[in-house]
Amino acid sequence: VEVHLGRDEVVQALRDDARAGLTASPRWMRPKWLYDERGSELFDRITRLPEYYPTRTERAILLERAGEIVRLTGADTLVELGSGTSEKTRILLEALDAAGLLRRFEALDVSEQTLRDAAFAILASHPGITVRAVVGDFERHLPLLAGHGVRLVVFLGGTIGNLLPDERALLLRGVRQILGARDAFLLGVDLVKDPAEIDAAYNDSQGLTAEFNLNLLLILNRELGADFDLAGFEHREVYDTVHEWVELSLVSRREQHVRVAALDLELDFAAGEAIYTEISARFRPQGITAELAAAGLRVVQMWTDSGGAFALTLAVPDDLSPGSA
Ligand SMILES: C[S@@+](CC[C@H](N)C(=O)[O-])C[C@H]1O[C@@H](n2cnc3c(N)ncnc32)[C@H](O)[C@@H]1O
């Protein structure tokens, strides 16, 4: 386990973002701040909700295509970005192991405890391999993942959709830079679909997504000595059909004053005023291909589920196919 994001650094980055984001108009925070230990646990419970179709759909595609992915890549090392519990990743690990290829698993996530738990669980079920857990930020620490072997880098769960288009382009270029000639990249994204289905996934009947979103205020209270009253804010999800992304926000239920002691900040919220906490983009197949191409990655294969809800795309460095170098 390597920690490249020490506690002091995390708190400093949170302070910087909170100062910039909470005083901006409109107000915003980055989605990575939703994932403290409780946030990761809530997200894990969200993935099991009947309304939350992306996880089970992506799992179904992985189950169906794992053998093909192994044949196409011949990877001996699996590298995962934003790995969380790495639960679906186990499908690929098992398939690589069954083919006698698997030697190494590397996972990178900001959420330290969840990453540690996942890494140790994978080591326990695959005792013959090397497991490297990197506590870091995929927007800063990708170069730490460059290495040897034949590698398959995976970025699942539609997490890339939490980045803005410019940030996505930067991240994909970063991925391209850590890929060697024989390496491949597997990207999971949610596809454009009936907005009602998307809305339902973020407004679950158990209120877990609301709890996940509101958890940000608990983090700000704990880490920055803020005095957000959770009952004074509500979870809101809007699917923006122009940008084709979900916007999550926390909306002030009334006019209210909030103090962020560690930043010496006094914030006045109007009734109905929002803090934007996450975007989650939906994609079209031609858009995925174009964004990958712009980063120097060529699509080898794109798989979707029978309902066309989710896509897994396998890409390789341009002008090369897996295993050709
Ligand atoms: C939507 S969840 C997906 C989790 C898992 N990959 C899946 O498919 O279910 C996003 C994951 O990315 C992590 N994450 C978010 N922003 C990150 C960042 N900037 N750097 C590294 N990890 C990040 C979160 O901690 C969380 O585990």
mmCIF file of C-alpha atoms and ligand atoms in Angstrom:
data_model
loop_
_atom_site.group_PDB
_atom_site.id
_atom_site.type_symbol
_atom_site.label_atom_id
_atom_site.label_comp_id
_atom_site.label_asym_id
_atom_site.label_seq_id
_atom_site.Cartn_x
_atom_site.Cartn_y
_atom_site.Cartn_z
ATOM 1 C CA VAL A 1 0.000 0.000 0.000
ATOM 2 C CA GLU A 2 1.455 3.339 -1.067
ATOM 3 C CA VAL A 3 -0.014 6.582 0.189
ATOM 4 C CA HIS A 4 0.624 9.422 -2.238
ATOM 5 C CA LEU A 5 -2.078 11.560 -0.750
ATOM 6 C CA GLY A 6 -1.204 12.186 2.878
ATOM 7 C CA ARG A 7 -3.831 13.407 5.272
ATOM 8 C CA ASP A 8 -2.371 16.940 5.383
ATOM 9 C CA GLU A 9 -2.359 17.156 1.597
ATOM 10 C CA VAL A 10 -5.953 15.965 1.368
ATOM 11 C CA VAL A 11 -7.131 18.502 3.927
ATOM 12 C CA GLN A 12 -5.199 21.285 2.166
ATOM 13 C CA ALA A 13 -6.763 20.346 -1.201
ATOM 14 C CA LEU A 14 -10.216 20.231 0.423
ATOM 15 C CA ARG A 15 -9.613 23.674 1.950
ATOM 16 C CA ASP A 16 -8.528 25.096 -1.429
ATOM 17 C CA ASP A 17 -11.537 23.616 -3.234
ATOM 18 C CA ALA A 18 -13.964 24.676 -0.517
ATOM 19 C CA ARG A 19 -12.658 28.247 -0.548
ATOM 20 C CA ALA A 20 -12.895 28.461 -4.343
ATOM 21 C CA GLY A 21 -16.088 26.437 -4.797
ATOM 22 C CA LEU A 22 -18.258 27.569 -1.922
ATOM 23 C CA THR A 23 -17.646 31.250 -2.661
ATOM 24 C CA ALA A 24 -18.243 30.885 -6.416
ATOM 25 C CA SER A 25 -21.506 31.639 -8.168
ATOM 26 C CA PRO A 26 -22.973 29.083 -8.616
ATOM 27 C CA ARG A 27 -21.325 27.229 -5.757
ATOM 28 C CA TRP A 28 -19.602 23.889 -6.441
ATOM 29 C CA MET A 29 -17.489 21.122 -4.919
ATOM 30 C CA ARG A 30 -15.621 18.351 -6.786
ATOM 31 C CA PRO A 31 -17.185 14.855 -6.773
ATOM 32 C CA LYS A 32 -14.065 13.268 -5.272
ATOM 33 C CA TRP A 33 -14.961 14.901 -1.939
ATOM 34 C CA LEU A 34 -18.052 12.695 -1.696
ATOM 35 C CA TYR A 35 -15.859 9.641 -1.037
ATOM 36 C CA ASP A 36 -14.720 9.509 2.573
ATOM 37 C CA GLU A 37 -15.140 6.097 4.190
ATOM 38 C CA ARG A 38 -18.867 6.637 4.758
ATOM 39 C CA GLY A 39 -19.300 8.009 1.215
ATOM 40 C CA SER A 40 -17.621 4.947 -0.312
ATOM 41 C CA GLU A 41 -19.800 2.693 1.814
ATOM 42 C CA LEU A 42 -22.942 4.549 0.733
ATOM 43 C CA PHE A 43 -21.864 4.359 -2.908
ATOM 44 C CA ASP A 44 -21.368 0.628 -2.535
ATOM 45 C CA ARG A 45 -24.932 0.315 -1.193
ATOM 46 C CA ILE A 46 -26.212 2.486 -4.073
ATOM 47 C CA THR A 47 -24.704 0.044 -6.586
ATOM 48 C CA ARG A 48 -26.966 -2.663 -5.168
ATOM 49 C CA LEU A 49 -30.199 -0.646 -5.445
ATOM 50 C CA PRO A 50 -32.817 -1.936 -7.894
ATOM 51 C CA GLU A 51 -33.008 1.552 -9.454
ATOM 52 C CA TYR A 52 -29.233 1.796 -9.990
ATOM 53 C CA TYR A 53 -28.906 -0.029 -13.318
ATOM 54 C CA PRO A 54 -25.284 0.950 -14.276
ATOM 55 C CA THR A 55 -23.448 -1.451 -11.951
ATOM 56 C CA ARG A 56 -25.438 -4.580 -12.714
ATOM 57 C CA THR A 57 -25.431 -3.756 -16.423
ATOM 58 C CA GLU A 58 -21.677 -3.265 -16.505
ATOM 59 C CA ARG A 59 -21.244 -6.475 -14.497
ATOM 60 C CA ALA A 60 -23.383 -8.376 -17.022
ATOM 61 C CA ILE A 61 -21.223 -7.143 -19.914
ATOM 62 C CA LEU A 62 -18.052 -8.076 -18.025
ATOM 63 C CA LEU A 63 -19.394 -11.557 -17.311
ATOM 64 C CA GLU A 64 -20.260 -12.055 -20.952
ATOM 65 C CA ARG A 65 -17.045 -10.586 -22.399
ATOM 66 C CA ALA A 66 -14.290 -11.342 -19.879
ATOM 67 C CA GLY A 67 -12.976 -14.265 -21.950
ATOM 68 C CA GLU A 68 -12.841 -12.113 -25.069
ATOM 69 C CA ILE A 69 -11.102 -9.292 -23.190
ATOM 70 C CA VAL A 70 -8.477 -11.753 -21.937
ATOM 71 C CA ARG A 71 -7.895 -13.093 -25.472
ATOM 72 C CA LEU A 72 -7.673 -9.637 -26.995
ATOM 73 C CA THR A 73 -5.261 -8.248 -24.408
ATOM 74 C CA GLY A 74 -3.237 -11.180 -23.086
ATOM 75 C CA ALA A 75 -2.621 -9.016 -20.023
ATOM 76 C CA ASP A 76 -0.628 -10.215 -17.035
ATOM 77 C CA THR A 77 -1.219 -7.033 -15.032
ATOM 78 C CA LEU A 78 -4.540 -5.386 -14.279
ATOM 79 C CA VAL A 79 -4.441 -1.701 -13.289
ATOM 80 C CA GLU A 80 -7.623 -0.074 -11.999
ATOM 81 C CA LEU A 81 -8.383 3.656 -11.644
ATOM 82 C CA GLY A 82 -11.002 4.837 -9.120
ATOM 83 C CA SER A 83 -11.224 1.237 -8.023
ATOM 84 C CA GLY A 84 -13.505 1.563 -4.966
ATOM 85 C CA THR A 85 -14.374 -1.958 -3.781
ATOM 86 C CA SER A 86 -13.048 -3.483 -7.079
ATOM 87 C CA GLU A 87 -15.999 -5.843 -6.915
ATOM 88 C CA LYS A 88 -16.729 -6.065 -10.655
ATOM 89 C CA THR A 89 -13.003 -6.113 -11.379
ATOM 90 C CA ARG A 90 -12.874 -9.557 -9.814
ATOM 91 C CA ILE A 91 -14.581 -10.895 -12.944
ATOM 92 C CA LEU A 92 -11.576 -9.808 -15.005
ATOM 93 C CA LEU A 93 -9.087 -10.988 -12.379
ATOM 94 C CA GLU A 94 -10.681 -14.458 -12.345
ATOM 95 C CA ALA A 95 -10.689 -14.637 -16.142
ATOM 96 C CA LEU A 96 -7.015 -13.605 -16.380
ATOM 97 C CA ASP A 97 -6.151 -16.055 -13.617
ATOM 98 C CA ALA A 98 -8.065 -18.882 -15.299
ATOM 99 C CA ALA A 99 -6.033 -18.231 -18.461
ATOM 100 C CA GLY A 100 -2.837 -18.561 -16.398
ATOM 101 C CA LEU A 101 -1.839 -14.961 -17.161
ATOM 102 C CA LEU A 102 -2.458 -12.944 -14.000
ATOM 103 C CA ARG A 103 0.622 -11.809 -12.076
ATOM 104 C CA ARG A 104 -0.186 -8.383 -10.709
ATOM 105 C CA PHE A 105 -3.057 -6.107 -9.696
ATOM 106 C CA GLU A 106 -2.660 -2.371 -9.084
ATOM 107 C CA ALA A 107 -5.486 -0.164 -7.848
ATOM 108 C CA LEU A 108 -5.618 3.605 -7.404
ATOM 109 C CA ASP A 109 -8.283 5.444 -5.402
ATOM 110 C CA VAL A 110 -8.597 8.508 -3.177
ATOM 111 C CA SER A 111 -10.635 6.602 -0.627
ATOM 112 C CA GLU A 112 -7.937 4.987 1.517
ATOM 113 C CA GLN A 113 -9.820 2.573 3.753
ATOM 114 C CA THR A 114 -12.012 1.198 0.967
ATOM 115 C CA LEU A 115 -8.916 0.741 -1.212
ATOM 116 C CA ARG A 116 -7.006 -1.073 1.562
ATOM 117 C CA ASP A 117 -9.944 -3.385 2.292
ATOM 118 C CA ALA A 118 -10.379 -4.202 -1.402
ATOM 119 C CA ALA A 119 -6.646 -4.809 -1.938
ATOM 120 C CA PHE A 120 -6.354 -7.166 1.027
ATOM 121 C CA ALA A 121 -9.498 -9.049 -0.006
ATOM 122 C CA ILE A 122 -8.093 -9.559 -3.511
ATOM 123 C CA LEU A 123 -4.748 -10.671 -2.127
ATOM 124 C CA ALA A 124 -6.573 -13.198 0.063
ATOM 125 C CA SER A 125 -8.421 -14.679 -2.899
ATOM 126 C CA HIS A 126 -5.401 -14.510 -5.282
ATOM 127 C CA PRO A 127 -2.456 -15.288 -2.962
ATOM 128 C CA GLY A 128 -0.066 -15.935 -5.866
ATOM 129 C CA ILE A 129 -0.155 -12.409 -7.299
ATOM 130 C CA THR A 130 1.362 -9.055 -6.332
ATOM 131 C CA VAL A 131 -1.190 -6.451 -5.270
ATOM 132 C CA ARG A 132 -0.266 -2.764 -5.194
ATOM 133 C CA ALA A 133 -2.722 -0.268 -3.708
ATOM 134 C CA VAL A 134 -2.007 3.383 -4.468
ATOM 135 C CA VAL A 135 -3.823 6.038 -2.464
ATOM 136 C CA GLY A 136 -3.843 8.866 -4.948
ATOM 137 C CA ASP A 137 -5.730 11.105 -7.335
ATOM 138 C CA PHE A 138 -6.220 9.866 -10.904
ATOM 139 C CA GLU A 139 -6.014 13.472 -12.076
ATOM 140 C CA ARG A 140 -2.476 13.773 -10.645
ATOM 141 C CA HIS A 141 -0.919 10.393 -10.011
ATOM 142 C CA LEU A 142 -1.272 8.359 -13.217
ATOM 143 C CA PRO A 143 2.521 8.420 -13.893
ATOM 144 C CA LEU A 144 2.954 6.322 -10.736
ATOM 145 C CA LEU A 145 1.179 3.528 -12.587
ATOM 146 C CA ALA A 146 3.604 3.238 -15.475
ATOM 147 C CA GLY A 147 5.374 -0.113 -15.325
ATOM 148 C CA HIS A 148 6.334 -3.448 -16.768
ATOM 149 C CA GLY A 149 4.425 -6.438 -18.094
ATOM 150 C CA VAL A 150 1.449 -6.522 -20.419
ATOM 151 C CA ARG A 151 -1.059 -4.266 -18.779
ATOM 152 C CA LEU A 152 -4.777 -3.756 -18.998
ATOM 153 C CA VAL A 153 -5.767 -0.419 -17.442
ATOM 154 C CA VAL A 154 -9.457 -0.332 -16.489
ATOM 155 C CA PHE A 155 -11.641 2.615 -15.561
ATOM 156 C CA LEU A 156 -15.100 1.304 -14.721
ATOM 157 C CA GLY A 157 -18.397 2.440 -13.278
ATOM 158 C CA GLY A 158 -18.825 5.453 -15.536
ATOM 159 C CA THR A 159 -16.499 7.401 -13.193
ATOM 160 C CA ILE A 160 -14.958 9.214 -16.169
ATOM 161 C CA GLY A 161 -18.373 10.871 -16.577
ATOM 162 C CA ASN A 162 -17.774 12.720 -13.296
ATOM 163 C CA LEU A 163 -15.151 14.825 -15.069
ATOM 164 C CA LEU A 164 -15.854 17.832 -17.261
ATOM 165 C CA PRO A 165 -14.980 17.388 -20.973
ATOM 166 C CA ASP A 166 -11.612 19.199 -20.658
ATOM 167 C CA GLU A 167 -10.716 17.177 -17.575
ATOM 168 C CA ARG A 168 -11.717 13.968 -19.386
ATOM 169 C CA ALA A 169 -9.451 14.824 -22.311
ATOM 170 C CA LEU A 170 -6.553 15.426 -19.930
ATOM 171 C CA LEU A 171 -7.191 12.172 -18.077
ATOM 172 C CA LEU A 172 -7.381 10.134 -21.293
ATOM 173 C CA ARG A 173 -4.119 11.660 -22.504
ATOM 174 C CA GLY A 174 -2.611 10.722 -19.143
ATOM 175 C CA VAL A 175 -3.809 7.150 -19.590
ATOM 176 C CA ARG A 176 -2.336 7.060 -23.097
ATOM 177 C CA GLN A 177 1.012 8.194 -21.700
ATOM 178 C CA ILE A 178 1.256 5.313 -19.236
ATOM 179 C CA LEU A 179 0.357 2.683 -21.846
ATOM 180 C CA GLY A 180 3.141 0.706 -23.461
ATOM 181 C CA ALA A 181 2.875 -0.692 -26.986
ATOM 182 C CA ARG A 182 1.308 -3.970 -25.821
ATOM 183 C CA ASP A 183 -1.019 -2.456 -23.194
ATOM 184 C CA ALA A 184 -4.750 -1.788 -23.461
ATOM 185 C CA PHE A 185 -7.386 0.387 -21.830
ATOM 186 C CA LEU A 186 -10.912 -0.694 -20.873
ATOM 187 C CA LEU A 187 -13.413 2.089 -20.234
ATOM 188 C CA GLY A 188 -16.937 1.688 -18.803
ATOM 189 C CA VAL A 189 -19.456 4.460 -19.495
ATOM 190 C CA ASP A 190 -23.181 4.920 -19.222
ATOM 191 C CA LEU A 191 -25.001 5.635 -22.486
ATOM 192 C CA VAL A 192 -27.561 8.301 -23.394
ATOM 193 C CA LYS A 193 -31.033 6.905 -22.709
ATOM 194 C CA ASP A 194 -34.565 7.767 -21.559
ATOM 195 C CA PRO A 195 -34.066 10.504 -18.921
ATOM 196 C CA ALA A 196 -36.742 8.899 -16.708
ATOM 197 C CA GLU A 197 -34.535 5.848 -16.254
ATOM 198 C CA ILE A 198 -31.561 8.037 -15.352
ATOM 199 C CA ASP A 199 -33.625 10.167 -12.936
ATOM 200 C CA ALA A 200 -34.869 7.020 -11.172
ATOM 201 C CA ALA A 201 -31.290 5.812 -10.614
ATOM 202 C CA TYR A 202 -30.466 8.984 -8.638
ATOM 203 C CA ASN A 203 -33.751 9.326 -6.737
ATOM 204 C CA ASP A 204 -33.954 5.917 -5.126
ATOM 205 C CA SER A 205 -36.811 5.052 -2.823
ATOM 206 C CA GLN A 206 -34.468 4.336 0.106
ATOM 207 C CA GLY A 207 -32.956 7.820 -0.133
ATOM 208 C CA LEU A 208 -29.413 6.431 -0.310
ATOM 209 C CA THR A 209 -28.306 8.799 -3.080
ATOM 210 C CA ALA A 210 -29.633 11.723 -1.033
ATOM 211 C CA GLU A 211 -27.626 10.483 1.961
ATOM 212 C CA PHE A 212 -24.526 10.066 -0.234
ATOM 213 C CA ASN A 213 -24.876 13.620 -1.542
ATOM 214 C CA LEU A 214 -25.617 15.170 1.878
ATOM 215 C CA ASN A 215 -22.596 13.330 3.327
ATOM 216 C CA LEU A 216 -20.483 16.076 1.712
ATOM 217 C CA LEU A 217 -21.817 18.538 4.293
ATOM 218 C CA LEU A 218 -20.827 16.174 7.122
ATOM 219 C CA ILE A 219 -17.319 16.016 5.640
ATOM 220 C CA LEU A 220 -17.132 19.832 5.489
ATOM 221 C CA ASN A 221 -18.388 20.054 9.090
ATOM 222 C CA ARG A 222 -15.862 17.485 10.316
ATOM 223 C CA GLU A 223 -12.795 18.499 8.302
ATOM 224 C CA LEU A 224 -13.246 22.267 8.101
ATOM 225 C CA GLY A 225 -15.270 23.011 11.220
ATOM 226 C CA ALA A 226 -18.285 24.118 9.162
ATOM 227 C CA ASP A 227 -21.741 24.282 10.726
ATOM 228 C CA PHE A 228 -23.944 23.072 7.846
ATOM 229 C CA ASP A 229 -27.365 21.965 9.122
ATOM 230 C CA LEU A 230 -28.107 18.842 7.067
ATOM 231 C CA ALA A 231 -31.834 19.300 7.536
ATOM 232 C CA GLY A 232 -31.483 22.690 5.832
ATOM 233 C CA PHE A 233 -30.418 21.191 2.476
ATOM 234 C CA GLU A 234 -32.012 18.758 0.071
ATOM 235 C CA HIS A 235 -30.621 16.411 -2.559
ATOM 236 C CA ARG A 236 -31.477 17.378 -6.133
ATOM 237 C CA GLU A 237 -30.802 15.542 -9.388
ATOM 238 C CA VAL A 238 -31.401 17.087 -12.799
ATOM 239 C CA TYR A 239 -30.644 15.414 -16.129
ATOM 240 C CA ASP A 240 -29.427 18.121 -18.484
ATOM 241 C CA THR A 241 -30.478 16.982 -21.965
ATOM 242 C CA VAL A 242 -28.274 19.567 -23.673
ATOM 243 C CA HIS A 243 -25.000 18.474 -22.070
ATOM 244 C CA GLU A 244 -26.322 14.938 -21.637
ATOM 245 C CA TRP A 245 -25.185 14.782 -18.033
ATOM 246 C CA VAL A 246 -26.696 14.402 -14.601
ATOM 247 C CA GLU A 247 -26.171 17.274 -12.201
ATOM 248 C CA LEU A 248 -26.321 16.526 -8.504
ATOM 249 C CA SER A 249 -26.652 19.428 -6.129
ATOM 250 C CA LEU A 250 -27.562 20.264 -2.550
ATOM 251 C CA VAL A 251 -30.251 22.917 -2.429
ATOM 252 C CA SER A 252 -30.766 25.232 0.523
ATOM 253 C CA ARG A 253 -34.316 24.793 1.834
ATOM 254 C CA ARG A 254 -34.350 28.297 3.299
ATOM 255 C CA GLU A 255 -32.357 31.469 3.637
ATOM 256 C CA GLN A 256 -29.515 30.563 5.979
ATOM 257 C CA HIS A 257 -26.055 31.444 7.213
ATOM 258 C CA VAL A 258 -23.209 28.917 7.323
ATOM 259 C CA ARG A 259 -19.788 29.426 8.895
ATOM 260 C CA VAL A 260 -16.710 27.476 7.762
ATOM 261 C CA ALA A 261 -14.446 28.027 10.778
ATOM 262 C CA ALA A 262 -11.185 26.610 9.343
ATOM 263 C CA LEU A 263 -11.412 29.005 6.390
ATOM 264 C CA ASP A 264 -12.852 31.889 8.356
ATOM 265 C CA LEU A 265 -15.639 31.948 5.769
ATOM 266 C CA GLU A 266 -19.166 33.239 6.282
ATOM 267 C CA LEU A 267 -21.637 32.009 3.654
ATOM 268 C CA ASP A 268 -25.135 33.342 3.066
ATOM 269 C CA PHE A 269 -27.454 30.974 1.232
ATOM 270 C CA ALA A 270 -30.654 32.177 -0.402
ATOM 271 C CA ALA A 271 -33.636 29.815 -0.309
ATOM 272 C CA GLY A 272 -33.291 27.502 -3.322
ATOM 273 C CA GLU A 273 -29.583 28.232 -3.795
ATOM 274 C CA ALA A 274 -27.504 25.195 -4.788
ATOM 275 C CA ILE A 275 -24.057 23.735 -4.240
ATOM 276 C CA TYR A 276 -23.264 21.624 -7.328
ATOM 277 C CA THR A 277 -21.605 18.433 -6.106
ATOM 278 C CA GLU A 278 -21.289 16.108 -9.107
ATOM 279 C CA ILE A 279 -21.876 15.800 -12.793
ATOM 280 C CA SER A 280 -22.233 12.381 -14.345
ATOM 281 C CA ALA A 281 -22.092 12.401 -18.120
ATOM 282 C CA ARG A 282 -23.840 9.983 -20.452
ATOM 283 C CA PHE A 283 -22.130 9.076 -23.722
ATOM 284 C CA ARG A 284 -22.878 8.120 -27.332
ATOM 285 C CA PRO A 285 -20.729 5.459 -29.033
ATOM 286 C CA GLN A 286 -19.314 7.879 -31.611
ATOM 287 C CA GLY A 287 -18.466 10.341 -28.825
ATOM 288 C CA ILE A 288 -16.521 7.684 -26.899
ATOM 289 C CA THR A 289 -14.565 6.754 -30.021
ATOM 290 C CA ALA A 290 -13.813 10.408 -30.768
ATOM 291 C CA GLU A 291 -12.667 11.237 -27.225
ATOM 292 C CA LEU A 292 -10.391 8.179 -27.173
ATOM 293 C CA ALA A 293 -9.019 9.017 -30.631
ATOM 294 C CA ALA A 294 -8.240 12.578 -29.526
ATOM 295 C CA ALA A 295 -6.082 11.065 -26.768
ATOM 296 C CA GLY A 296 -4.258 8.746 -29.177
ATOM 297 C CA LEU A 297 -6.307 5.657 -28.373
ATOM 298 C CA ARG A 298 -7.891 3.458 -31.029
ATOM 299 C CA VAL A 299 -11.033 1.456 -30.282
ATOM 300 C CA VAL A 300 -10.565 -2.285 -30.744
ATOM 301 C CA GLN A 301 -14.026 -3.308 -29.606
ATOM 302 C CA MET A 302 -17.098 -1.776 -27.995
ATOM 303 C CA TRP A 303 -19.593 -3.968 -26.168
ATOM 304 C CA THR A 304 -23.001 -2.960 -24.826
ATOM 305 C CA ASP A 305 -25.715 -4.856 -22.972
ATOM 306 C CA SER A 306 -28.808 -6.007 -24.875
ATOM 307 C CA GLY A 307 -30.728 -2.914 -23.733
ATOM 308 C CA GLY A 308 -27.954 -0.550 -24.872
ATOM 309 C CA ALA A 309 -27.717 1.025 -21.403
ATOM 310 C CA PHE A 310 -23.985 0.807 -20.803
ATOM 311 C CA ALA A 311 -20.829 0.441 -22.900
ATOM 312 C CA LEU A 312 -17.460 -1.148 -22.291
ATOM 313 C CA THR A 313 -14.806 -0.026 -24.739
ATOM 314 C CA LEU A 314 -11.432 -1.643 -25.277
ATOM 315 C CA ALA A 315 -8.832 0.650 -26.798
ATOM 316 C CA VAL A 316 -5.121 0.493 -27.531
ATOM 317 C CA PRO A 317 -2.421 3.054 -28.317
ATOM 318 C CA ASP A 318 -3.001 4.262 -31.852
ATOM 319 C CA ASP A 319 -1.383 2.319 -34.731
ATOM 320 C CA LEU A 320 -0.785 -0.717 -32.569
ATOM 321 C CA SER A 321 -2.917 -3.667 -31.655
ATOM 322 C CA PRO A 322 -2.641 -5.605 -28.397
ATOM 323 C CA GLY A 323 0.221 -8.051 -28.465
ATOM 324 C CA SER A 324 1.735 -6.621 -31.643
ATOM 325 C CA ALA A 325 4.798 -4.944 -30.157
HETATM 326 C C1 LIG B 1 -18.492 6.070 -9.086
HETATM 327 S S1 LIG B 1 -17.345 5.293 -7.994
HETATM 328 C C2 LIG B 1 -16.913 3.843 -8.928
HETATM 329 C C3 LIG B 1 -16.316 2.757 -8.086
HETATM 330 C C4 LIG B 1 -16.002 1.445 -8.858
HETATM 331 N N1 LIG B 1 -14.928 1.643 -9.850
HETATM 332 C C5 LIG B 1 -17.226 0.933 -9.557
HETATM 333 O O1 LIG B 1 -17.201 0.800 -10.776
HETATM 334 O O2 LIG B 1 -18.209 0.631 -8.861
HETATM 335 C C6 LIG B 1 -15.947 6.352 -8.163
HETATM 336 C C7 LIG B 1 -14.673 5.887 -7.460
HETATM 337 O O3 LIG B 1 -13.594 6.733 -7.854
HETATM 338 C C8 LIG B 1 -12.923 7.253 -6.718
HETATM 339 N N2 LIG B 1 -12.471 8.593 -7.074
HETATM 340 C C9 LIG B 1 -13.228 9.697 -7.315
HETATM 341 N N3 LIG B 1 -12.472 10.725 -7.691
HETATM 342 C C10 LIG B 1 -11.183 10.278 -7.687
HETATM 343 C C11 LIG B 1 -9.926 10.867 -8.003
HETATM 344 N N4 LIG B 1 -9.846 12.143 -8.395
HETATM 345 N N5 LIG B 1 -8.814 10.094 -7.922
HETATM 346 C C12 LIG B 1 -8.883 8.788 -7.530
HETATM 347 N N6 LIG B 1 -10.048 8.172 -7.211
HETATM 348 C C13 LIG B 1 -11.183 8.918 -7.294
HETATM 349 C C14 LIG B 1 -13.926 7.221 -5.596
HETATM 350 O O4 LIG B 1 -13.299 7.142 -4.323
HETATM 351 C C15 LIG B 1 -14.730 5.962 -5.934
HETATM 352 O O5 LIG B 1 -14.147 4.812 -5.376
#
